[in-house]
Amino acid sequence: MTIPYPDATPVGIVIATRNRCATLAEALNHLVALPERPRILVADNASTDDTRVMLARDFPQVQVLALPFNHGALARNHGARALDTPYVAFSDDDSWWAPGALTRAARLFEEHPRLGLIAARTLVGPAADPDPLNEVLAASPLGQAADLPGTQVLGFLACASVVRRSAYLDAGGFHRLLFFGGEETLLAYDMAARGWGVTHCPD
């Protein structure tokens, strides 16, 4: 079922979760308050805690994909297929997007037709400190391409990425070879092999 959001951003959010009810609730409180009013889908990996009760009670505007068993990272694939937004941002059940970030991502996709995945800048902790990975991505030896924004990379954090849905599905999404751990790098390889741009865009 697709939840209608009038004047919503063309970016939807997919969260894969399992048995993290409290942190998921905090993340959703931030995400539902975004000015972009994105569609949000939680792909629940067969949680056995109060996750589904909490979602129904406190977040009726959030779409829930109740998976029958734990799919690991592949839950994101199921979520992306269930959304009909042209772009999909991934969030973990303990992370969220800054206001305006999704609007910026949509604009970059619209301006760069070959762009398949954006690796965003990540801030961590109460002080919003820059994640060390930001510098690693910015220093990627792949450099820039004339038809892409930012720096080309072959790695990223799933919870800080936005994909062109058609490109993501074209590449097969996250691969079933890896349950969790390293799945981002394999997806980057698969997308790049199909000609899609994968770039770090800290703005």
PDB file of C-alpha atoms in Angstrom:
ATOM      1  CA  MET A   1       0.000   0.000   0.000  1.00  0.00           C
ATOM      2  CA  THR A   2       1.332   3.445  -0.900  1.00  0.00           C
ATOM      3  CA  ILE A   3       0.613   6.298   1.491  1.00  0.00           C
ATOM      4  CA  PRO A   4      -0.328   9.513  -0.386  1.00  0.00           C
ATOM      5  CA  TYR A   5       1.663  12.572   0.668  1.00  0.00           C
ATOM      6  CA  PRO A   6       0.516  15.723  -1.140  1.00  0.00           C
ATOM      7  CA  ASP A   7       3.428  17.854  -2.413  1.00  0.00           C
ATOM      8  CA  ALA A   8       5.924  15.319  -1.062  1.00  0.00           C
ATOM      9  CA  THR A   9       9.547  15.151  -2.099  1.00  0.00           C
ATOM     10  CA  PRO A  10      10.380  12.640  -4.864  1.00  0.00           C
ATOM     11  CA  VAL A  11      12.674  10.936  -2.351  1.00  0.00           C
ATOM     12  CA  GLY A  12      11.279   8.173  -0.170  1.00  0.00           C
ATOM     13  CA  ILE A  13      13.048   6.709   2.874  1.00  0.00           C
ATOM     14  CA  VAL A  14      13.560   3.021   3.567  1.00  0.00           C
ATOM     15  CA  ILE A  15      14.608   1.787   7.004  1.00  0.00           C
ATOM     16  CA  ALA A  16      15.542  -1.838   7.646  1.00  0.00           C
ATOM     17  CA  THR A  17      15.085  -2.802  11.297  1.00  0.00           C
ATOM     18  CA  ARG A  18      14.915  -5.715  13.690  1.00  0.00           C
ATOM     19  CA  ASN A  19      14.214  -5.591  17.429  1.00  0.00           C
ATOM     20  CA  ARG A  20      15.309  -1.964  17.896  1.00  0.00           C
ATOM     21  CA  CYS A  21      11.996  -0.441  18.898  1.00  0.00           C
ATOM     22  CA  ALA A  22      13.316   2.445  21.030  1.00  0.00           C
ATOM     23  CA  THR A  23      16.007   3.679  18.641  1.00  0.00           C
ATOM     24  CA  LEU A  24      13.660   3.277  15.679  1.00  0.00           C
ATOM     25  CA  ALA A  25      11.091   5.492  17.398  1.00  0.00           C
ATOM     26  CA  GLU A  26      13.693   8.215  17.948  1.00  0.00           C
ATOM     27  CA  ALA A  27      14.810   8.051  14.316  1.00  0.00           C
ATOM     28  CA  LEU A  28      11.240   8.231  13.066  1.00  0.00           C
ATOM     29  CA  ASN A  29      10.472  11.244  15.241  1.00  0.00           C
ATOM     30  CA  HIS A  30      13.218  13.096  13.361  1.00  0.00           C
ATOM     31  CA  LEU A  31      12.243  11.774   9.935  1.00  0.00           C
ATOM     32  CA  VAL A  32       8.517  12.532  10.122  1.00  0.00           C
ATOM     33  CA  ALA A  33       9.392  16.107  11.114  1.00  0.00           C
ATOM     34  CA  LEU A  34      11.438  16.740   7.944  1.00  0.00           C
ATOM     35  CA  PRO A  35      10.119  19.681   5.906  1.00  0.00           C
ATOM     36  CA  GLU A  36      10.257  17.532   2.763  1.00  0.00           C
ATOM     37  CA  ARG A  37       7.552  15.240   4.175  1.00  0.00           C
ATOM     38  CA  PRO A  38       9.029  12.129   2.580  1.00  0.00           C
ATOM     39  CA  ARG A  39       7.256   8.833   2.276  1.00  0.00           C
ATOM     40  CA  ILE A  40       8.774   6.537   4.893  1.00  0.00           C
ATOM     41  CA  LEU A  41       8.782   2.768   4.747  1.00  0.00           C
ATOM     42  CA  VAL A  42      10.032   0.503   7.531  1.00  0.00           C
ATOM     43  CA  ALA A  43      11.076  -2.943   6.332  1.00  0.00           C
ATOM     44  CA  ASP A  44      10.780  -4.958   9.528  1.00  0.00           C
ATOM     45  CA  ASN A  45      13.023  -8.020   9.605  1.00  0.00           C
ATOM     46  CA  ALA A  46      10.615 -10.172  11.643  1.00  0.00           C
ATOM     47  CA  SER A  47      11.047  -8.272  14.913  1.00  0.00           C
ATOM     48  CA  THR A  48       9.982 -10.081  18.067  1.00  0.00           C
ATOM     49  CA  ASP A  49       9.846  -6.982  20.293  1.00  0.00           C
ATOM     50  CA  ASP A  50       7.191  -4.236  20.237  1.00  0.00           C
ATOM     51  CA  THR A  51       8.336  -2.731  16.928  1.00  0.00           C
ATOM     52  CA  ARG A  52       5.162  -3.397  14.951  1.00  0.00           C
ATOM     53  CA  VAL A  53       2.873  -2.393  17.818  1.00  0.00           C
ATOM     54  CA  MET A  54       4.817   0.842  18.277  1.00  0.00           C
ATOM     55  CA  LEU A  55       4.678   1.634  14.558  1.00  0.00           C
ATOM     56  CA  ALA A  56       0.924   1.106  14.342  1.00  0.00           C
ATOM     57  CA  ARG A  57       0.281   3.118  17.507  1.00  0.00           C
ATOM     58  CA  ASP A  58       2.715   6.022  17.157  1.00  0.00           C
ATOM     59  CA  PHE A  59       3.485   6.315  13.443  1.00  0.00           C
ATOM     60  CA  PRO A  60       0.356   5.475  11.421  1.00  0.00           C
ATOM     61  CA  GLN A  61       1.663   7.619   8.544  1.00  0.00           C
ATOM     62  CA  VAL A  62       4.663   5.315   8.113  1.00  0.00           C
ATOM     63  CA  GLN A  63       4.339   2.408   5.706  1.00  0.00           C
ATOM     64  CA  VAL A  64       5.351  -0.941   7.231  1.00  0.00           C
ATOM     65  CA  LEU A  65       6.604  -3.906   5.247  1.00  0.00           C
ATOM     66  CA  ALA A  66       6.291  -6.837   7.650  1.00  0.00           C
ATOM     67  CA  LEU A  67       8.832  -9.401   6.447  1.00  0.00           C
ATOM     68  CA  PRO A  68       8.268 -13.013   7.566  1.00  0.00           C
ATOM     69  CA  PHE A  69      11.937 -13.628   8.448  1.00  0.00           C
ATOM     70  CA  ASN A  70      15.195 -11.710   8.824  1.00  0.00           C
ATOM     71  CA  HIS A  71      16.457 -10.737   5.365  1.00  0.00           C
ATOM     72  CA  GLY A  72      19.386  -8.662   6.645  1.00  0.00           C
ATOM     73  CA  ALA A  73      20.472  -5.987   4.168  1.00  0.00           C
ATOM     74  CA  LEU A  74      18.115  -7.408   1.538  1.00  0.00           C
ATOM     75  CA  ALA A  75      15.232  -5.863   3.474  1.00  0.00           C
ATOM     76  CA  ARG A  76      16.259  -2.595   1.819  1.00  0.00           C
ATOM     77  CA  ASN A  77      15.622  -4.150  -1.591  1.00  0.00           C
ATOM     78  CA  HIS A  78      12.118  -5.167  -0.582  1.00  0.00           C
ATOM     79  CA  GLY A  79      11.498  -1.666   0.720  1.00  0.00           C
ATOM     80  CA  ALA A  80      12.776   0.034  -2.432  1.00  0.00           C
ATOM     81  CA  ARG A  81      10.550  -2.165  -4.585  1.00  0.00           C
ATOM     82  CA  ALA A  82       7.528  -1.315  -2.443  1.00  0.00           C
ATOM     83  CA  LEU A  83       8.017   2.454  -2.826  1.00  0.00           C
ATOM     84  CA  ASP A  84       7.162   4.253  -6.062  1.00  0.00           C
ATOM     85  CA  THR A  85       9.319   7.342  -5.515  1.00  0.00           C
ATOM     86  CA  PRO A  86      12.006   7.927  -8.184  1.00  0.00           C
ATOM     87  CA  TYR A  87      14.692   8.273  -5.505  1.00  0.00           C
ATOM     88  CA  VAL A  88      15.187   6.291  -2.297  1.00  0.00           C
ATOM     89  CA  ALA A  89      17.186   7.361   0.748  1.00  0.00           C
ATOM     90  CA  PHE A  90      18.276   4.717   3.220  1.00  0.00           C
ATOM     91  CA  SER A  91      18.323   5.293   6.948  1.00  0.00           C
ATOM     92  CA  ASP A  92      19.249   2.964   9.764  1.00  0.00           C
ATOM     93  CA  ASP A  93      16.997   2.534  12.772  1.00  0.00           C
ATOM     94  CA  ASP A  94      19.296   4.836  14.754  1.00  0.00           C
ATOM     95  CA  SER A  95      19.946   7.550  12.167  1.00  0.00           C
ATOM     96  CA  TRP A  96      18.103  10.250  10.263  1.00  0.00           C
ATOM     97  CA  TRP A  97      18.507  12.875   7.529  1.00  0.00           C
ATOM     98  CA  ALA A  98      19.080  16.585   8.043  1.00  0.00           C
ATOM     99  CA  PRO A  99      16.355  18.988   6.876  1.00  0.00           C
ATOM    100  CA  GLY A 100      16.951  19.945   3.254  1.00  0.00           C
ATOM    101  CA  ALA A 101      19.253  17.035   2.453  1.00  0.00           C
ATOM    102  CA  LEU A 102      16.639  15.096   0.497  1.00  0.00           C
ATOM    103  CA  THR A 103      15.706  18.150  -1.562  1.00  0.00           C
ATOM    104  CA  ARG A 104      19.365  18.643  -2.449  1.00  0.00           C
ATOM    105  CA  ALA A 105      19.718  14.976  -3.398  1.00  0.00           C
ATOM    106  CA  ALA A 106      16.687  15.095  -5.697  1.00  0.00           C
ATOM    107  CA  ARG A 107      18.086  18.165  -7.439  1.00  0.00           C
ATOM    108  CA  LEU A 108      21.424  16.434  -8.044  1.00  0.00           C
ATOM    109  CA  PHE A 109      19.701  13.400  -9.551  1.00  0.00           C
ATOM    110  CA  GLU A 110      17.601  15.605 -11.817  1.00  0.00           C
ATOM    111  CA  GLU A 111      20.659  17.552 -12.984  1.00  0.00           C
ATOM    112  CA  HIS A 112      22.823  14.460 -13.607  1.00  0.00           C
ATOM    113  CA  PRO A 113      21.011  11.645 -15.477  1.00  0.00           C
ATOM    114  CA  ARG A 114      23.873   9.142 -15.041  1.00  0.00           C
ATOM    115  CA  LEU A 115      24.020   9.618 -11.291  1.00  0.00           C
ATOM    116  CA  GLY A 116      22.903   6.404  -9.617  1.00  0.00           C
ATOM    117  CA  LEU A 117      23.933   6.782  -5.977  1.00  0.00           C
ATOM    118  CA  ILE A 118      24.869   9.650  -3.673  1.00  0.00           C
ATOM    119  CA  ALA A 119      27.059   9.014  -0.634  1.00  0.00           C
ATOM    120  CA  ALA A 120      26.244  11.868   1.721  1.00  0.00           C
ATOM    121  CA  ARG A 121      28.283  13.466   4.487  1.00  0.00           C
ATOM    122  CA  THR A 122      27.769  11.711   7.821  1.00  0.00           C
ATOM    123  CA  LEU A 123      27.697  13.334  11.254  1.00  0.00           C
ATOM    124  CA  VAL A 124      27.762  11.220  14.410  1.00  0.00           C
ATOM    125  CA  GLY A 125      26.938  11.580  18.094  1.00  0.00           C
ATOM    126  CA  PRO A 126      25.288  14.342  20.123  1.00  0.00           C
ATOM    127  CA  ALA A 127      27.888  16.860  18.945  1.00  0.00           C
ATOM    128  CA  ALA A 128      27.326  15.965  15.272  1.00  0.00           C
ATOM    129  CA  ASP A 129      31.005  15.256  14.725  1.00  0.00           C
ATOM    130  CA  PRO A 130      32.111  14.445  11.166  1.00  0.00           C
ATOM    131  CA  ASP A 131      32.514  10.721  10.579  1.00  0.00           C
ATOM    132  CA  PRO A 132      36.136   9.916   9.561  1.00  0.00           C
ATOM    133  CA  LEU A 133      34.732   8.181   6.484  1.00  0.00           C
ATOM    134  CA  ASN A 134      33.857  11.604   5.054  1.00  0.00           C
ATOM    135  CA  GLU A 135      37.552  12.365   4.490  1.00  0.00           C
ATOM    136  CA  VAL A 136      38.201   8.915   3.039  1.00  0.00           C
ATOM    137  CA  LEU A 137      35.432   9.338   0.483  1.00  0.00           C
ATOM    138  CA  ALA A 138      36.455  12.885  -0.392  1.00  0.00           C
ATOM    139  CA  ALA A 139      40.009  11.671  -1.088  1.00  0.00           C
ATOM    140  CA  SER A 140      38.908   8.860  -3.425  1.00  0.00           C
ATOM    141  CA  PRO A 141      41.522   8.338  -6.168  1.00  0.00           C
ATOM    142  CA  LEU A 142      38.726   7.964  -8.730  1.00  0.00           C
ATOM    143  CA  GLY A 143      38.335  11.744  -8.747  1.00  0.00           C
ATOM    144  CA  GLN A 144      35.566  13.558 -10.568  1.00  0.00           C
ATOM    145  CA  ALA A 145      33.738  12.882 -13.829  1.00  0.00           C
ATOM    146  CA  ALA A 146      32.531  15.668 -16.092  1.00  0.00           C
ATOM    147  CA  ASP A 147      28.920  14.486 -16.029  1.00  0.00           C
ATOM    148  CA  LEU A 148      28.693  13.761 -12.301  1.00  0.00           C
ATOM    149  CA  PRO A 149      28.693  15.847  -9.119  1.00  0.00           C
ATOM    150  CA  GLY A 150      31.166  15.207  -6.327  1.00  0.00           C
ATOM    151  CA  THR A 151      33.903  12.595  -6.184  1.00  0.00           C
ATOM    152  CA  GLN A 152      33.486   9.106  -7.621  1.00  0.00           C
ATOM    153  CA  VAL A 153      33.675   6.387  -4.961  1.00  0.00           C
ATOM    154  CA  LEU A 154      33.330   2.627  -4.675  1.00  0.00           C
ATOM    155  CA  GLY A 155      32.182   2.601  -1.072  1.00  0.00           C
ATOM    156  CA  PHE A 156      29.681   4.382   1.163  1.00  0.00           C
ATOM    157  CA  LEU A 157      27.530   4.039   4.276  1.00  0.00           C
ATOM    158  CA  ALA A 158      24.119   2.616   3.451  1.00  0.00           C
ATOM    159  CA  CYS A 159      22.440   4.794   6.094  1.00  0.00           C
ATOM    160  CA  ALA A 160      23.894   7.908   4.421  1.00  0.00           C
ATOM    161  CA  SER A 161      23.052   7.101   0.821  1.00  0.00           C
ATOM    162  CA  VAL A 162      20.368   8.046  -1.671  1.00  0.00           C
ATOM    163  CA  VAL A 163      19.808   6.038  -4.837  1.00  0.00           C
ATOM    164  CA  ARG A 164      18.071   6.537  -8.128  1.00  0.00           C
ATOM    165  CA  ARG A 165      15.509   3.779  -7.679  1.00  0.00           C
ATOM    166  CA  SER A 166      15.673   2.589 -11.295  1.00  0.00           C
ATOM    167  CA  ALA A 167      19.488   2.375 -11.171  1.00  0.00           C
ATOM    168  CA  TYR A 168      19.454   0.586  -7.840  1.00  0.00           C
ATOM    169  CA  LEU A 169      16.996  -2.022  -9.081  1.00  0.00           C
ATOM    170  CA  ASP A 170      18.852  -2.299 -12.400  1.00  0.00           C
ATOM    171  CA  ALA A 171      21.973  -3.306 -10.451  1.00  0.00           C
ATOM    172  CA  GLY A 172      19.994  -5.793  -8.368  1.00  0.00           C
ATOM    173  CA  GLY A 173      20.132  -3.814  -5.130  1.00  0.00           C
ATOM    174  CA  PHE A 174      22.100  -5.177  -2.199  1.00  0.00           C
ATOM    175  CA  HIS A 175      23.408  -8.627  -3.064  1.00  0.00           C
ATOM    176  CA  ARG A 176      22.228 -11.732  -1.237  1.00  0.00           C
ATOM    177  CA  LEU A 177      25.870 -12.842  -0.986  1.00  0.00           C
ATOM    178  CA  LEU A 178      26.350 -10.545   2.026  1.00  0.00           C
ATOM    179  CA  PHE A 179      23.806 -10.608   4.868  1.00  0.00           C
ATOM    180  CA  PHE A 180      25.327  -7.511   6.506  1.00  0.00           C
ATOM    181  CA  GLY A 181      28.857  -6.110   6.322  1.00  0.00           C
ATOM    182  CA  GLY A 182      30.510  -4.966   3.114  1.00  0.00           C
ATOM    183  CA  GLU A 183      27.243  -4.933   1.198  1.00  0.00           C
ATOM    184  CA  GLU A 184      27.744  -1.280   0.236  1.00  0.00           C
ATOM    185  CA  THR A 185      30.999  -1.921  -1.637  1.00  0.00           C
ATOM    186  CA  LEU A 186      29.494  -4.768  -3.627  1.00  0.00           C
ATOM    187  CA  LEU A 187      26.524  -2.603  -4.618  1.00  0.00           C
ATOM    188  CA  ALA A 188      28.875   0.205  -5.677  1.00  0.00           C
ATOM    189  CA  TYR A 189      30.762  -2.236  -7.908  1.00  0.00           C
ATOM    190  CA  ASP A 190      27.537  -3.550  -9.419  1.00  0.00           C
ATOM    191  CA  MET A 191      26.219  -0.060 -10.155  1.00  0.00           C
ATOM    192  CA  ALA A 192      29.508   1.181 -11.598  1.00  0.00           C
ATOM    193  CA  ALA A 193      29.767  -1.910 -13.790  1.00  0.00           C
ATOM    194  CA  ARG A 194      26.417  -0.977 -15.322  1.00  0.00           C
ATOM    195  CA  GLY A 195      27.595   2.563 -16.029  1.00  0.00           C
ATOM    196  CA  TRP A 196      25.878   4.333 -13.141  1.00  0.00           C
ATOM    197  CA  GLY A 197      27.732   7.065 -11.291  1.00  0.00           C
ATOM    198  CA  VAL A 198      28.417   6.547  -7.575  1.00  0.00           C
ATOM    199  CA  THR A 199      29.653   9.756  -5.959  1.00  0.00           C
ATOM    200  CA  HIS A 200      30.329  11.383  -2.627  1.00  0.00           C
ATOM    201  CA  CYS A 201      28.388  14.661  -2.382  1.00  0.00           C
ATOM    202  CA  PRO A 202      29.053  16.222   1.048  1.00  0.00           C
ATOM    203  CA  ASP A 203      26.639  19.101   0.358  1.00  0.00           C
TER     204      ASP A 203
END
